[in-house]
């Protein structure tokens, strides 16, 4: 599938009357899509379609069902039934020599040209022509489209033109890249016979397919292609089309680093390597960025789309108004057939209305899916599908050409289903899923066929020799030259020195997080006049705009808090963080379910007119800043949406990307992205990210699955963070930050810190629910001013810890319950309550300064003992305290919180009261 990574025109048309959709179309990089119209049927054509209704039914059946009889399977293993719908006699068409007027029935002119005069063909000519189009080595599925214009476009372009045959030089070029591809895999097998390299044998047509695609894209004005693919054929593509040095690959295969060792990163396996070359096609350049990916199949898909979306927006900023999304950037995704069908993230990703490119491999349909084709899932977004036989490279290039024309014309999703297979035997070697596998254990008949076949490059080579395009000596020379080059690169690999290119282009000015130049605690406070300006702008309603009556109080309360300089709630501090960053030229994007309003109806960053349903985002309309705020109210997807936002964070450091889970528990659905990208991309791939995860956390009587952001999962060293257990004298470079702030001011500084640092780190925030409107949890305007910054540890404002009889350590909202209980018991001067606002990296130094020589220190949490921050904190606090840290909280449990309200209240009261026992 080819991808332009923007909301599909299908959804544009369906929701053209939606005010929210209008906002997304025309703000923050979205532009109104082009209209696509083809001439409709003339009166004469309509009359002829009625007169020749049986012929029309026959032609439509070929368009709809031709793919079922097409010769698209190189192994001829697809169970092809006789397709009675393709027999003209079923429609009463008995005489092959009878002539019919095809005007308005078959399209014989190019797109946009609609002849309006009789054109007579015999039934035999009609059948031969349409079968050559629809029942050949390329099969088309486009009649399921609900849009007549798209159906007409395909009929025009397929039926009116004779495919242009490649020139002699083009045929030689196809042969060259095929032969080089095969030589590369044979070389690796010879030199590294025990290597799992996931070769491309049997699927070599992928290389000319991508080469054609990149060439077409370059000539069409596409400047950048973001490429995502799994492991199959990756090394072949890297060292071939993408110009990666084979010496660097051989160095890695032999156990060397692919990145400078002094950076302290650990790298990744060879099947996840990347390259970002600029390719020259006849004097026109196109940049290709192959993204790193984990072995979790398809997880990189939404990441690639997010990066594409961010890159498109950046280019639109400097482009004329007639430039649309997809004009300059294209996302291309490659998939194996079984993973495309089987991985749920594919459906989630398609639900974002984005485009993919499907590459099929040899998994029997009966073992992989219930549908006929792996590509059938793409029909959920009405994407056309082109199936093509991978044994015929010239047909593959033709399919790519048609697909790209469609994508370039409509800027919409299209799938290419390239049917290929995995070679099983190249004497004396045999392999299946990987080169150390034996596929015949479970697929004996398939691999019996594969064993008897010549390779795709060999078949094409023999065809060109037979057609006198090349000589056998020419063919041999191509392979010898490729082998000689690889031999030289193998020798060169002994002297290869890896280099790092992670801080180029838009990342210039950003430093490596472990560098001595890294600023951990930059100034984040703002001048009071700026804060007041932003605060007022955030609730500025245009003249004549009618907000909901209940939101009038929201506007009034915010303005009053700004006027008083006190009582700033969570949403106000957030708006001030967003707006102040926007004034500094930073873009802010927050996505998730109902983020414009906020899950708890607290944000209201976008307002809807109660009469017209038009939408306004006050920070965009009233602030007049260079930076923009995008509120992406996303679908019910965690994995794909978080992946998309994470991909946006890769594109550049001048964006604050935020994903807000509706409840903290819901990040479970996105765990793959957190495990394999967010927590480890810096260590594996030298990729920095400033992504923020807002995970609403707090038991609050909400039951097992609306309570916990699983703080313990984010913190435990064996799972996600690499926070050291011992205080170190060197600069600790943890992989991600985990915070549990208790005041709006702290949240304000956290958000600004993400951008003001000269490096980027993922940030997980255990976000509030009950604190959003709690008066005790409000902040002063002055706490957002300079020189205030985020504090990882907050002292008790009422009592010095060194003078207290007991010190309670706590994170999050439980602090306010403890303060209330302390007041009830009259223990204000005897108990100090210290807040641990940042759990990772663990604030050894700050906590040590606050605690001094304290002896009676208790950790209190509302989560069960096997959850929350206890395990993380206790192991590290022991390095600061003179006595063991005592635990107070719920006992171990299999769930985060009980679902019985009465039980919750009893447990919660017990946790709070137990903290003050024996005083």
Tab-separated table of C-alpha atoms in Angstrom, residues 561-745:
chain	number	residue	atom	x	y	z
A	561	UNK	CA	-8.280	33.358	39.103
A	562	UNK	CA	-5.998	35.299	36.779
A	563	UNK	CA	-7.213	38.590	38.222
A	564	UNK	CA	-6.620	37.408	41.799
A	565	UNK	CA	-3.361	35.646	41.000
A	566	UNK	CA	-4.590	32.660	43.000
A	567	UNK	CA	-6.789	29.614	42.631
A	568	UNK	CA	-5.325	28.463	39.290
A	569	UNK	CA	-6.671	25.010	38.543
A	570	UNK	CA	-5.055	22.241	36.538
A	571	UNK	CA	-6.591	23.167	33.170
A	572	UNK	CA	-5.606	26.817	33.538
A	573	UNK	CA	-1.974	25.949	34.281
A	574	UNK	CA	-1.978	23.577	31.317
A	575	UNK	CA	-3.358	26.266	29.000
A	576	UNK	CA	-0.674	28.666	30.236
A	577	UNK	CA	2.032	26.080	29.538
A	578	UNK	CA	0.674	25.469	26.046
A	579	UNK	CA	0.226	29.137	25.198
A	580	UNK	CA	3.596	30.263	26.539
A	581	UNK	CA	5.326	27.600	24.450
A	582	UNK	CA	3.303	28.628	21.399
A	583	UNK	CA	4.430	32.240	21.858
A	584	UNK	CA	8.001	30.922	21.759
A	585	UNK	CA	7.340	29.263	18.396
A	586	UNK	CA	6.640	25.745	19.635
A	587	UNK	CA	3.716	23.698	18.327
A	588	UNK	CA	1.640	21.718	20.812
A	589	UNK	CA	-0.403	18.677	19.905
A	590	UNK	CA	-2.569	16.646	22.251
A	591	UNK	CA	-4.413	13.567	21.105
A	592	UNK	CA	-6.684	11.014	22.690
A	593	UNK	CA	-10.380	10.492	23.194
A	594	UNK	CA	-12.296	13.740	23.774
A	595	UNK	CA	-9.134	15.705	24.498
A	596	UNK	CA	-10.641	18.968	23.265
A	597	UNK	CA	-13.168	18.852	26.083
A	598	UNK	CA	-11.108	16.645	28.372
A	599	UNK	CA	-12.196	13.252	29.708
A	600	UNK	CA	-13.341	14.882	32.929
A	601	UNK	CA	-14.810	17.945	31.195
A	602	UNK	CA	-11.957	20.027	32.545
A	603	UNK	CA	-9.939	21.273	29.563
A	604	UNK	CA	-12.371	22.946	27.144
A	605	UNK	CA	-9.501	23.987	24.897
A	606	UNK	CA	-11.967	24.042	22.016
A	607	UNK	CA	-15.400	25.597	22.173
A	608	UNK	CA	-18.450	24.744	20.091
A	609	UNK	CA	-21.069	27.308	19.123
A	610	UNK	CA	-24.396	26.048	20.450
A	611	UNK	CA	-26.328	27.265	17.405
A	612	UNK	CA	-24.033	26.613	14.455
A	613	UNK	CA	-21.664	23.936	15.853
A	614	UNK	CA	-18.709	25.869	14.501
A	615	UNK	CA	-15.559	25.348	16.517
A	616	UNK	CA	-13.001	27.746	17.877
A	617	UNK	CA	-9.701	27.014	19.615
A	618	UNK	CA	-9.117	30.199	21.612
A	619	UNK	CA	-5.364	29.726	21.976
A	620	UNK	CA	-5.069	29.632	18.183
A	621	UNK	CA	-7.486	32.441	17.366
A	622	UNK	CA	-6.843	34.873	20.207
A	623	UNK	CA	-3.147	34.432	20.958
A	624	UNK	CA	-1.835	35.109	17.433
A	625	UNK	CA	1.300	33.082	18.133
A	626	UNK	CA	3.689	31.456	15.694
A	627	UNK	CA	3.124	28.085	17.310
A	628	UNK	CA	-0.210	26.314	17.038
A	629	UNK	CA	-2.257	24.008	19.246
A	630	UNK	CA	-3.774	20.932	17.649
A	631	UNK	CA	-6.450	18.992	19.477
A	632	UNK	CA	-6.736	15.592	17.820
A	633	UNK	CA	-9.849	13.909	19.167
A	634	UNK	CA	-8.855	10.379	18.241
A	635	UNK	CA	-10.654	7.109	17.759
A	636	UNK	CA	-10.952	4.377	20.393
A	637	UNK	CA	-7.438	3.181	19.742
A	638	UNK	CA	-4.472	3.181	22.057
A	639	UNK	CA	-1.745	1.308	20.187
A	640	UNK	CA	-2.006	3.095	16.836
A	641	UNK	CA	-2.777	6.536	18.254
A	642	UNK	CA	0.144	6.493	20.677
A	643	UNK	CA	2.379	5.144	17.900
A	644	UNK	CA	1.258	7.991	15.652
A	645	UNK	CA	2.034	10.631	18.276
A	646	UNK	CA	5.370	9.017	19.010
A	647	UNK	CA	6.215	9.114	15.307
A	648	UNK	CA	5.458	12.827	15.275
A	649	UNK	CA	7.924	13.302	18.124
A	650	UNK	CA	10.674	11.788	15.962
A	651	UNK	CA	10.333	14.401	13.272
A	652	UNK	CA	11.681	17.286	15.291
A	653	UNK	CA	12.241	18.786	18.739
A	654	UNK	CA	10.052	21.883	18.321
A	655	UNK	CA	6.799	20.030	18.953
A	656	UNK	CA	5.293	19.091	22.310
A	657	UNK	CA	3.369	15.893	21.496
A	658	UNK	CA	0.990	14.629	24.185
A	659	UNK	CA	-1.092	11.480	24.300
A	660	UNK	CA	-3.784	11.463	26.949
A	661	UNK	CA	-5.355	8.154	27.882
A	662	UNK	CA	-9.001	8.404	28.813
A	663	UNK	CA	-8.012	6.553	31.979
A	664	UNK	CA	-4.479	5.577	32.938
A	665	UNK	CA	-5.294	1.887	32.702
A	666	UNK	CA	-5.950	2.201	28.983
A	667	UNK	CA	-2.282	2.474	28.107
A	668	UNK	CA	-2.262	-1.320	28.368
A	669	UNK	CA	-3.514	-1.394	24.793
A	670	UNK	CA	-0.451	0.603	23.751
A	671	UNK	CA	2.067	-1.403	25.758
A	672	UNK	CA	3.961	-2.542	22.648
A	673	UNK	CA	4.706	1.069	21.699
A	674	UNK	CA	5.864	1.857	25.235
A	675	UNK	CA	8.030	-1.246	25.542
A	676	UNK	CA	9.670	-1.251	22.132
A	677	UNK	CA	9.773	2.435	21.202
A	678	UNK	CA	9.278	4.910	24.028
A	679	UNK	CA	11.347	3.179	26.689
A	680	UNK	CA	14.176	1.933	24.482
A	681	UNK	CA	14.520	3.845	21.199
A	682	UNK	CA	17.288	6.067	22.543
A	683	UNK	CA	19.328	3.082	23.690
A	684	UNK	CA	18.706	1.002	20.571
A	685	UNK	CA	18.560	3.568	17.790
A	686	UNK	CA	19.832	6.896	19.211
A	687	UNK	CA	16.329	8.309	18.751
A	688	UNK	CA	15.252	11.065	21.143
A	689	UNK	CA	11.600	11.835	21.812
A	690	UNK	CA	9.790	14.429	23.873
A	691	UNK	CA	6.508	12.477	23.936
A	692	UNK	CA	4.311	13.050	27.001
A	693	UNK	CA	1.904	10.409	28.288
A	694	UNK	CA	-0.885	11.752	30.468
A	695	UNK	CA	-2.330	8.775	32.332
A	696	UNK	CA	-5.171	9.764	34.726
A	697	UNK	CA	-4.450	7.937	37.975
A	698	UNK	CA	-6.234	7.574	41.295
A	699	UNK	CA	-8.427	4.879	42.820
A	700	UNK	CA	-11.388	7.166	43.628
A	701	UNK	CA	-13.741	4.213	43.932
A	702	UNK	CA	-13.686	3.695	40.177
A	703	UNK	CA	-13.022	-0.048	40.238
A	704	UNK	CA	-10.334	-2.321	38.802
A	705	UNK	CA	-9.962	-0.779	35.337
A	706	UNK	CA	-10.469	2.952	35.760
A	707	UNK	CA	-8.021	3.553	38.589
A	708	UNK	CA	-4.386	2.891	37.858
A	709	UNK	CA	-1.779	4.065	35.377
A	710	UNK	CA	0.276	1.085	36.556
A	711	UNK	CA	3.017	3.285	37.958
A	712	UNK	CA	4.817	0.152	39.065
A	713	UNK	CA	5.048	-1.052	35.490
A	714	UNK	CA	6.585	2.213	34.361
A	715	UNK	CA	9.102	2.219	37.209
A	716	UNK	CA	10.402	-1.285	37.718
A	717	UNK	CA	13.911	-1.544	36.327
A	718	UNK	CA	13.336	-4.982	34.898
A	719	UNK	CA	10.413	-3.651	32.901
A	720	UNK	CA	10.716	-0.110	31.610
A	721	UNK	CA	12.967	2.387	33.381
A	722	UNK	CA	16.678	1.984	33.866
A	723	UNK	CA	16.784	4.205	36.943
A	724	UNK	CA	19.873	3.270	39.007
A	725	UNK	CA	19.449	1.765	42.466
A	726	UNK	CA	22.455	3.647	43.813
A	727	UNK	CA	23.152	7.392	43.860
A	728	UNK	CA	25.920	8.077	41.364
A	729	UNK	CA	28.478	10.812	41.060
A	730	UNK	CA	28.159	10.764	37.273
A	731	UNK	CA	25.237	12.160	35.294
A	732	UNK	CA	22.512	9.524	35.196
A	733	UNK	CA	20.919	9.184	31.761
A	734	UNK	CA	17.636	7.412	32.459
A	735	UNK	CA	15.545	6.396	29.486
A	736	UNK	CA	12.310	8.108	30.560
A	737	UNK	CA	10.920	10.297	33.303
A	738	UNK	CA	7.968	9.356	35.502
A	739	UNK	CA	6.251	12.091	37.501
A	740	UNK	CA	3.270	12.246	39.854
A	741	UNK	CA	2.708	15.997	40.395
A	742	UNK	CA	0.313	17.354	42.995
A	743	UNK	CA	-0.103	20.982	41.945
A	744	UNK	CA	-0.982	22.785	38.702
A	745	UNK	CA	2.241	24.793	38.998
